[in-house]
Amino acid sequence: MNIGQKQVLKHINLSAEEGSVTALVGPSGSGKTTLLRTLNLLQLPSEGSVTVGDITANAGQCHPKIIRDLRQNSAMVFQQFNLFKNMTVKDNVAKPLIFNGIATRKEAEKIALNVLNQVDLSGVVDQYPVTLSGGQQQRVSIARAIAIHPRVILLDEPTSALDPELVESVLQTIANLASKHVTMILVTHEMEFARQIADQAVFIENGEILDQGPAKNLLSGTRPGRISLFVNSLSHSTIKKEA
């Protein structure tokens, strides 16, 4: 795939099973975020196609309806939280449901309260984002994503903007979703975490998939070669998956 005259992604062939977690790993600038943005059509593909559920977007044919339909089946969680500063936590989750015609106001508020409870934020529903920690804000973003019941949640390094002491709560929230078989594709540098919760890992370098396979094997750090060198170069974060 090209951005302008530059080829950013090359020969990408990737699929993720429903209910699985896929970890996209690799050095900075390798194309992981571009791939994730392409899956949500924030970056339109210059060739090939993207399919989420029963919606397929072909390069050169990404009309507004196709983009809207595909995004209704997927949700994106960004590095920066992208919350509405002038809305309460509850409204940050509920208002998108109302604006997109997914639910009435009463239904949306009920959904918002339910998902905020799932991410352990029921005590801050009437607060504004500025009053929350970075970890809490990111969990609001995750709650907003799961509120629409997407076919897949796309997470772009969701802990990279957080102070170290705030990382664990976000990782635990993601692990809890994984234990409920929520389909996720995750860009992360948290290697040990990815090894524990992901079903498959995909190593990307220079815009190409260098290798992919079961996360426990690919991210073990014991295989000879480039991938183990990368995995072992990063600090490890651990988290326990819910039973």
mmCIF file of C-alpha atoms in Angstrom:
data_model
loop_
_atom_site.group_PDB
_atom_site.id
_atom_site.type_symbol
_atom_site.label_atom_id
_atom_site.label_comp_id
_atom_site.label_asym_id
_atom_site.label_seq_id
_atom_site.Cartn_x
_atom_site.Cartn_y
_atom_site.Cartn_z
ATOM 1 C CA MET A 1 0.000 0.000 0.000
ATOM 2 C CA ASN A 2 1.233 3.482 -0.890
ATOM 3 C CA ILE A 3 0.892 6.789 0.948
ATOM 4 C CA GLY A 4 1.673 9.383 -1.669
ATOM 5 C CA GLN A 5 4.608 7.990 -3.616
ATOM 6 C CA LYS A 6 5.946 5.939 -0.705
ATOM 7 C CA GLN A 7 5.159 2.250 -0.385
ATOM 8 C CA VAL A 8 4.387 1.675 3.293
ATOM 9 C CA LEU A 9 2.863 -1.824 3.363
ATOM 10 C CA LYS A 10 3.933 -4.638 1.071
ATOM 11 C CA HIS A 11 2.202 -7.951 0.325
ATOM 12 C CA ILE A 12 0.141 -7.963 3.527
ATOM 13 C CA ASN A 13 -2.084 -11.034 3.857
ATOM 14 C CA LEU A 14 -3.674 -11.228 7.288
ATOM 15 C CA SER A 15 -6.788 -12.797 8.783
ATOM 16 C CA ALA A 16 -8.096 -12.993 12.351
ATOM 17 C CA GLU A 17 -10.661 -15.470 13.622
ATOM 18 C CA GLU A 18 -13.725 -14.255 15.467
ATOM 19 C CA GLY A 19 -13.145 -14.303 19.215
ATOM 20 C CA SER A 20 -9.365 -14.238 18.866
ATOM 21 C CA VAL A 21 -6.678 -11.729 19.825
ATOM 22 C CA THR A 22 -4.010 -10.810 17.279
ATOM 23 C CA ALA A 23 -0.907 -8.903 18.368
ATOM 24 C CA LEU A 24 0.917 -6.796 15.781
ATOM 25 C CA VAL A 25 4.510 -6.355 16.900
ATOM 26 C CA GLY A 26 7.701 -4.988 15.415
ATOM 27 C CA PRO A 27 9.998 -1.962 15.542
ATOM 28 C CA SER A 28 8.686 1.592 15.466
ATOM 29 C CA GLY A 29 7.996 2.826 11.954
ATOM 30 C CA SER A 30 7.476 -0.679 10.590
ATOM 31 C CA GLY A 31 3.892 -0.042 9.425
ATOM 32 C CA LYS A 32 1.874 -1.524 12.305
ATOM 33 C CA THR A 33 -0.231 1.573 12.943
ATOM 34 C CA THR A 34 -0.763 2.152 9.225
ATOM 35 C CA LEU A 35 -2.041 -1.407 8.912
ATOM 36 C CA LEU A 36 -4.405 -0.922 11.849
ATOM 37 C CA ARG A 37 -5.707 2.369 10.408
ATOM 38 C CA THR A 38 -6.250 0.672 7.058
ATOM 39 C CA LEU A 39 -8.375 -2.005 8.704
ATOM 40 C CA ASN A 40 -10.709 0.776 9.887
ATOM 41 C CA LEU A 41 -10.380 2.729 6.594
ATOM 42 C CA LEU A 42 -8.836 5.710 8.328
ATOM 43 C CA GLN A 43 -6.143 5.063 5.740
ATOM 44 C CA LEU A 44 -7.667 3.930 2.432
ATOM 45 C CA PRO A 45 -5.927 0.980 0.773
ATOM 46 C CA SER A 46 -4.242 1.644 -2.565
ATOM 47 C CA GLU A 47 -4.592 -2.034 -3.508
ATOM 48 C CA GLY A 48 -6.234 -5.180 -2.205
ATOM 49 C CA SER A 49 -9.245 -5.283 0.110
ATOM 50 C CA VAL A 50 -10.319 -5.156 3.736
ATOM 51 C CA THR A 51 -13.125 -7.339 5.092
ATOM 52 C CA VAL A 52 -14.770 -7.045 8.500
ATOM 53 C CA GLY A 53 -17.642 -9.455 9.022
ATOM 54 C CA ASP A 54 -19.657 -9.395 5.809
ATOM 55 C CA ILE A 55 -18.469 -5.923 4.729
ATOM 56 C CA THR A 56 -15.671 -5.746 2.148
ATOM 57 C CA ALA A 57 -13.933 -2.561 1.035
ATOM 58 C CA ASN A 58 -11.952 -2.835 -2.180
ATOM 59 C CA ALA A 59 -9.171 -0.436 -3.103
ATOM 60 C CA GLY A 60 -10.497 2.366 -5.286
ATOM 61 C CA GLN A 61 -14.098 1.608 -4.301
ATOM 62 C CA CYS A 62 -14.204 2.849 -0.715
ATOM 63 C CA HIS A 63 -17.342 4.925 -1.048
ATOM 64 C CA PRO A 64 -18.781 6.722 2.012
ATOM 65 C CA LYS A 65 -21.431 4.022 2.586
ATOM 66 C CA ILE A 66 -18.809 1.261 2.536
ATOM 67 C CA ILE A 67 -16.637 3.223 4.971
ATOM 68 C CA ARG A 68 -19.592 3.838 7.291
ATOM 69 C CA ASP A 69 -20.768 0.211 7.153
ATOM 70 C CA LEU A 70 -17.300 -1.175 7.845
ATOM 71 C CA ARG A 71 -16.715 1.202 10.748
ATOM 72 C CA GLN A 72 -20.013 0.135 12.299
ATOM 73 C CA ASN A 73 -18.462 -3.337 12.536
ATOM 74 C CA SER A 74 -15.162 -2.168 14.020
ATOM 75 C CA ALA A 75 -13.990 0.230 16.709
ATOM 76 C CA MET A 76 -10.647 1.948 17.221
ATOM 77 C CA VAL A 77 -8.815 2.733 20.463
ATOM 78 C CA PHE A 78 -5.991 5.221 19.913
ATOM 79 C CA GLN A 79 -2.740 6.000 21.737
ATOM 80 C CA GLN A 80 -4.191 9.371 22.694
ATOM 81 C CA PHE A 81 -7.596 8.985 24.280
ATOM 82 C CA ASN A 82 -9.594 11.232 21.925
ATOM 83 C CA LEU A 83 -12.315 11.890 24.476
ATOM 84 C CA PHE A 84 -14.709 14.835 24.259
ATOM 85 C CA LYS A 85 -13.459 17.184 26.970
ATOM 86 C CA ASN A 86 -16.801 18.987 27.313
ATOM 87 C CA MET A 87 -18.746 15.753 27.928
ATOM 88 C CA THR A 88 -18.999 13.615 31.028
ATOM 89 C CA VAL A 89 -17.605 10.097 31.019
ATOM 90 C CA LYS A 90 -21.117 8.699 30.533
ATOM 91 C CA ASP A 91 -21.836 11.021 27.613
ATOM 92 C CA ASN A 92 -18.506 10.195 25.979
ATOM 93 C CA VAL A 93 -19.764 6.625 25.700
ATOM 94 C CA ALA A 94 -23.468 7.293 25.130
ATOM 95 C CA LYS A 95 -23.463 10.206 22.672
ATOM 96 C CA PRO A 96 -21.779 8.351 19.763
ATOM 97 C CA LEU A 97 -24.499 5.691 20.019
ATOM 98 C CA ILE A 98 -27.155 8.398 19.732
ATOM 99 C CA PHE A 99 -25.420 10.364 16.950
ATOM 100 C CA ASN A 100 -25.002 7.216 14.834
ATOM 101 C CA GLY A 101 -28.599 6.100 15.308
ATOM 102 C CA ILE A 102 -27.585 2.936 17.152
ATOM 103 C CA ALA A 103 -29.686 3.635 20.254
ATOM 104 C CA THR A 104 -32.156 6.080 21.747
ATOM 105 C CA ARG A 105 -30.914 8.360 24.504
ATOM 106 C CA LYS A 106 -32.369 6.125 27.218
ATOM 107 C CA GLU A 107 -30.925 2.983 25.624
ATOM 108 C CA ALA A 108 -27.549 4.650 25.065
ATOM 109 C CA GLU A 109 -27.252 5.767 28.666
ATOM 110 C CA LYS A 110 -28.099 2.256 29.869
ATOM 111 C CA ILE A 111 -25.467 0.760 27.559
ATOM 112 C CA ALA A 112 -22.917 3.360 28.686
ATOM 113 C CA LEU A 113 -23.441 2.628 32.368
ATOM 114 C CA ASN A 114 -23.169 -1.102 31.704
ATOM 115 C CA VAL A 115 -19.878 -0.954 29.785
ATOM 116 C CA LEU A 116 -18.378 1.579 32.193
ATOM 117 C CA ASN A 117 -19.135 -0.860 34.977
ATOM 118 C CA GLN A 118 -17.372 -3.578 32.960
ATOM 119 C CA VAL A 119 -14.168 -1.515 32.906
ATOM 120 C CA ASP A 120 -14.503 -0.612 36.604
ATOM 121 C CA LEU A 121 -15.438 3.047 36.072
ATOM 122 C CA SER A 122 -18.941 3.120 37.506
ATOM 123 C CA GLY A 123 -17.786 5.593 40.156
ATOM 124 C CA VAL A 124 -16.758 8.322 37.716
ATOM 125 C CA VAL A 125 -19.618 8.358 35.168
ATOM 126 C CA ASP A 126 -20.536 11.983 35.886
ATOM 127 C CA GLN A 127 -16.978 13.323 35.887
ATOM 128 C CA TYR A 128 -15.204 15.006 32.992
ATOM 129 C CA PRO A 129 -12.089 13.525 31.335
ATOM 130 C CA VAL A 130 -9.795 16.218 32.767
ATOM 131 C CA THR A 131 -10.467 14.902 36.275
ATOM 132 C CA LEU A 132 -9.376 11.347 35.411
ATOM 133 C CA SER A 133 -5.980 9.698 35.319
ATOM 134 C CA GLY A 134 -4.562 8.682 31.968
ATOM 135 C CA GLY A 135 -5.347 5.045 32.708
ATOM 136 C CA GLN A 136 -8.965 5.894 33.501
ATOM 137 C CA GLN A 137 -9.281 7.966 30.321
ATOM 138 C CA GLN A 138 -7.983 5.093 28.221
ATOM 139 C CA ARG A 139 -10.480 2.739 29.863
ATOM 140 C CA VAL A 140 -13.249 5.197 28.934
ATOM 141 C CA SER A 141 -11.996 4.946 25.342
ATOM 142 C CA ILE A 142 -12.164 1.161 25.554
ATOM 143 C CA ALA A 143 -15.682 1.353 27.018
ATOM 144 C CA ARG A 144 -16.739 3.600 24.130
ATOM 145 C CA ALA A 145 -15.339 1.031 21.694
ATOM 146 C CA ILE A 146 -17.114 -1.976 23.174
ATOM 147 C CA ALA A 147 -20.408 -0.062 23.552
ATOM 148 C CA ILE A 148 -21.189 -0.463 19.845
ATOM 149 C CA HIS A 149 -20.658 -4.251 20.030
ATOM 150 C CA PRO A 150 -18.198 -4.233 17.123
ATOM 151 C CA ARG A 151 -17.055 -7.336 15.284
ATOM 152 C CA VAL A 152 -13.485 -6.319 16.087
ATOM 153 C CA ILE A 153 -11.731 -3.790 18.333
ATOM 154 C CA LEU A 154 -8.524 -2.267 16.968
ATOM 155 C CA LEU A 155 -6.102 -1.002 19.633
ATOM 156 C CA ASP A 156 -3.126 1.142 18.653
ATOM 157 C CA GLU A 157 -0.522 0.943 21.436
ATOM 158 C CA PRO A 158 -3.156 1.751 24.074
ATOM 159 C CA THR A 159 -0.608 2.081 26.897
ATOM 160 C CA SER A 160 2.128 4.050 25.129
ATOM 161 C CA ALA A 161 0.905 7.458 26.380
ATOM 162 C CA LEU A 162 0.565 6.314 29.990
ATOM 163 C CA ASP A 163 2.895 6.648 32.938
ATOM 164 C CA PRO A 164 4.233 3.212 33.995
ATOM 165 C CA GLU A 165 2.099 3.024 37.135
ATOM 166 C CA LEU A 166 -1.079 3.475 35.062
ATOM 167 C CA VAL A 167 -0.341 0.782 32.482
ATOM 168 C CA GLU A 168 -1.482 -2.237 34.480
ATOM 169 C CA SER A 169 -5.133 -1.190 34.804
ATOM 170 C CA VAL A 170 -5.452 -0.776 31.037
ATOM 171 C CA LEU A 171 -3.707 -4.087 30.335
ATOM 172 C CA GLN A 172 -6.015 -5.793 32.812
ATOM 173 C CA THR A 173 -9.056 -4.313 31.064
ATOM 174 C CA ILE A 174 -7.822 -5.664 27.723
ATOM 175 C CA ALA A 175 -7.065 -9.048 29.298
ATOM 176 C CA ASN A 176 -10.607 -9.183 30.685
ATOM 177 C CA LEU A 177 -12.006 -8.561 27.203
ATOM 178 C CA ALA A 178 -9.753 -11.305 25.828
ATOM 179 C CA SER A 179 -11.107 -13.725 28.425
ATOM 180 C CA LYS A 180 -14.605 -12.977 27.090
ATOM 181 C CA HIS A 181 -13.467 -13.780 23.523
ATOM 182 C CA VAL A 182 -13.853 -10.242 22.225
ATOM 183 C CA THR A 183 -12.107 -10.087 18.842
ATOM 184 C CA MET A 184 -9.155 -7.710 19.038
ATOM 185 C CA ILE A 185 -6.208 -6.687 16.901
ATOM 186 C CA LEU A 186 -3.620 -5.005 19.069
ATOM 187 C CA VAL A 187 -0.480 -3.027 18.259
ATOM 188 C CA THR A 188 1.769 -3.239 21.301
ATOM 189 C CA HIS A 189 5.327 -3.223 22.594
ATOM 190 C CA GLU A 190 4.244 -5.068 25.749
ATOM 191 C CA MET A 191 5.750 -8.394 24.669
ATOM 192 C CA GLU A 192 5.053 -10.511 27.724
ATOM 193 C CA PHE A 193 1.489 -9.235 27.881
ATOM 194 C CA ALA A 194 0.960 -10.025 24.191
ATOM 195 C CA ARG A 195 2.446 -13.483 24.657
ATOM 196 C CA GLN A 196 0.005 -14.196 27.466
ATOM 197 C CA ILE A 197 -3.262 -12.970 25.941
ATOM 198 C CA ALA A 198 -2.845 -13.129 22.149
ATOM 199 C CA ASP A 199 -3.785 -16.152 20.084
ATOM 200 C CA GLN A 200 -1.574 -15.142 17.196
ATOM 201 C CA ALA A 201 1.271 -12.695 16.785
ATOM 202 C CA VAL A 202 2.329 -10.982 13.576
ATOM 203 C CA PHE A 203 5.836 -9.534 13.323
ATOM 204 C CA ILE A 204 6.049 -6.609 10.895
ATOM 205 C CA GLU A 205 9.243 -4.970 9.715
ATOM 206 C CA ASN A 206 9.771 -2.518 6.861
ATOM 207 C CA GLY A 207 6.103 -2.791 5.924
ATOM 208 C CA GLU A 208 6.148 -6.557 5.468
ATOM 209 C CA ILE A 209 5.045 -9.514 7.572
ATOM 210 C CA LEU A 210 8.310 -11.194 8.524
ATOM 211 C CA ASP A 211 6.596 -14.026 10.401
ATOM 212 C CA GLN A 212 3.308 -14.910 12.069
ATOM 213 C CA GLY A 213 2.070 -17.727 14.248
ATOM 214 C CA PRO A 214 0.944 -18.648 17.782
ATOM 215 C CA ALA A 215 1.886 -15.805 20.118
ATOM 216 C CA LYS A 216 3.272 -18.132 22.777
ATOM 217 C CA ASN A 217 5.798 -19.453 20.271
ATOM 218 C CA LEU A 218 6.581 -16.363 18.228
ATOM 219 C CA LEU A 219 7.033 -14.122 21.269
ATOM 220 C CA SER A 220 8.800 -16.646 23.492
ATOM 221 C CA GLY A 221 12.164 -14.974 22.950
ATOM 222 C CA THR A 222 13.829 -18.370 22.551
ATOM 223 C CA ARG A 223 13.700 -18.777 18.792
ATOM 224 C CA PRO A 224 16.892 -17.873 16.964
ATOM 225 C CA GLY A 225 16.843 -14.873 14.683
ATOM 226 C CA ARG A 226 15.574 -11.316 14.327
ATOM 227 C CA ILE A 227 12.267 -11.706 16.152
ATOM 228 C CA SER A 228 13.777 -13.036 19.380
ATOM 229 C CA LEU A 229 16.361 -10.262 19.356
ATOM 230 C CA PHE A 230 13.504 -7.742 19.159
ATOM 231 C CA VAL A 231 11.373 -9.460 21.803
ATOM 232 C CA ASN A 232 14.251 -9.750 24.258
ATOM 233 C CA SER A 233 15.201 -6.105 23.780
ATOM 234 C CA LEU A 234 11.968 -4.900 25.329
ATOM 235 C CA SER A 235 11.034 -4.783 28.980
ATOM 236 C CA HIS A 236 8.389 -7.274 30.044
ATOM 237 C CA SER A 237 4.988 -6.494 31.523
ATOM 238 C CA THR A 238 2.863 -9.274 32.946
ATOM 239 C CA ILE A 239 -0.836 -9.539 33.586
ATOM 240 C CA LYS A 240 -3.140 -12.349 34.564
ATOM 241 C CA LYS A 241 -5.976 -13.309 32.282
ATOM 242 C CA GLU A 242 -9.349 -13.858 33.944
ATOM 243 C CA ALA A 243 -10.359 -17.483 34.298
#
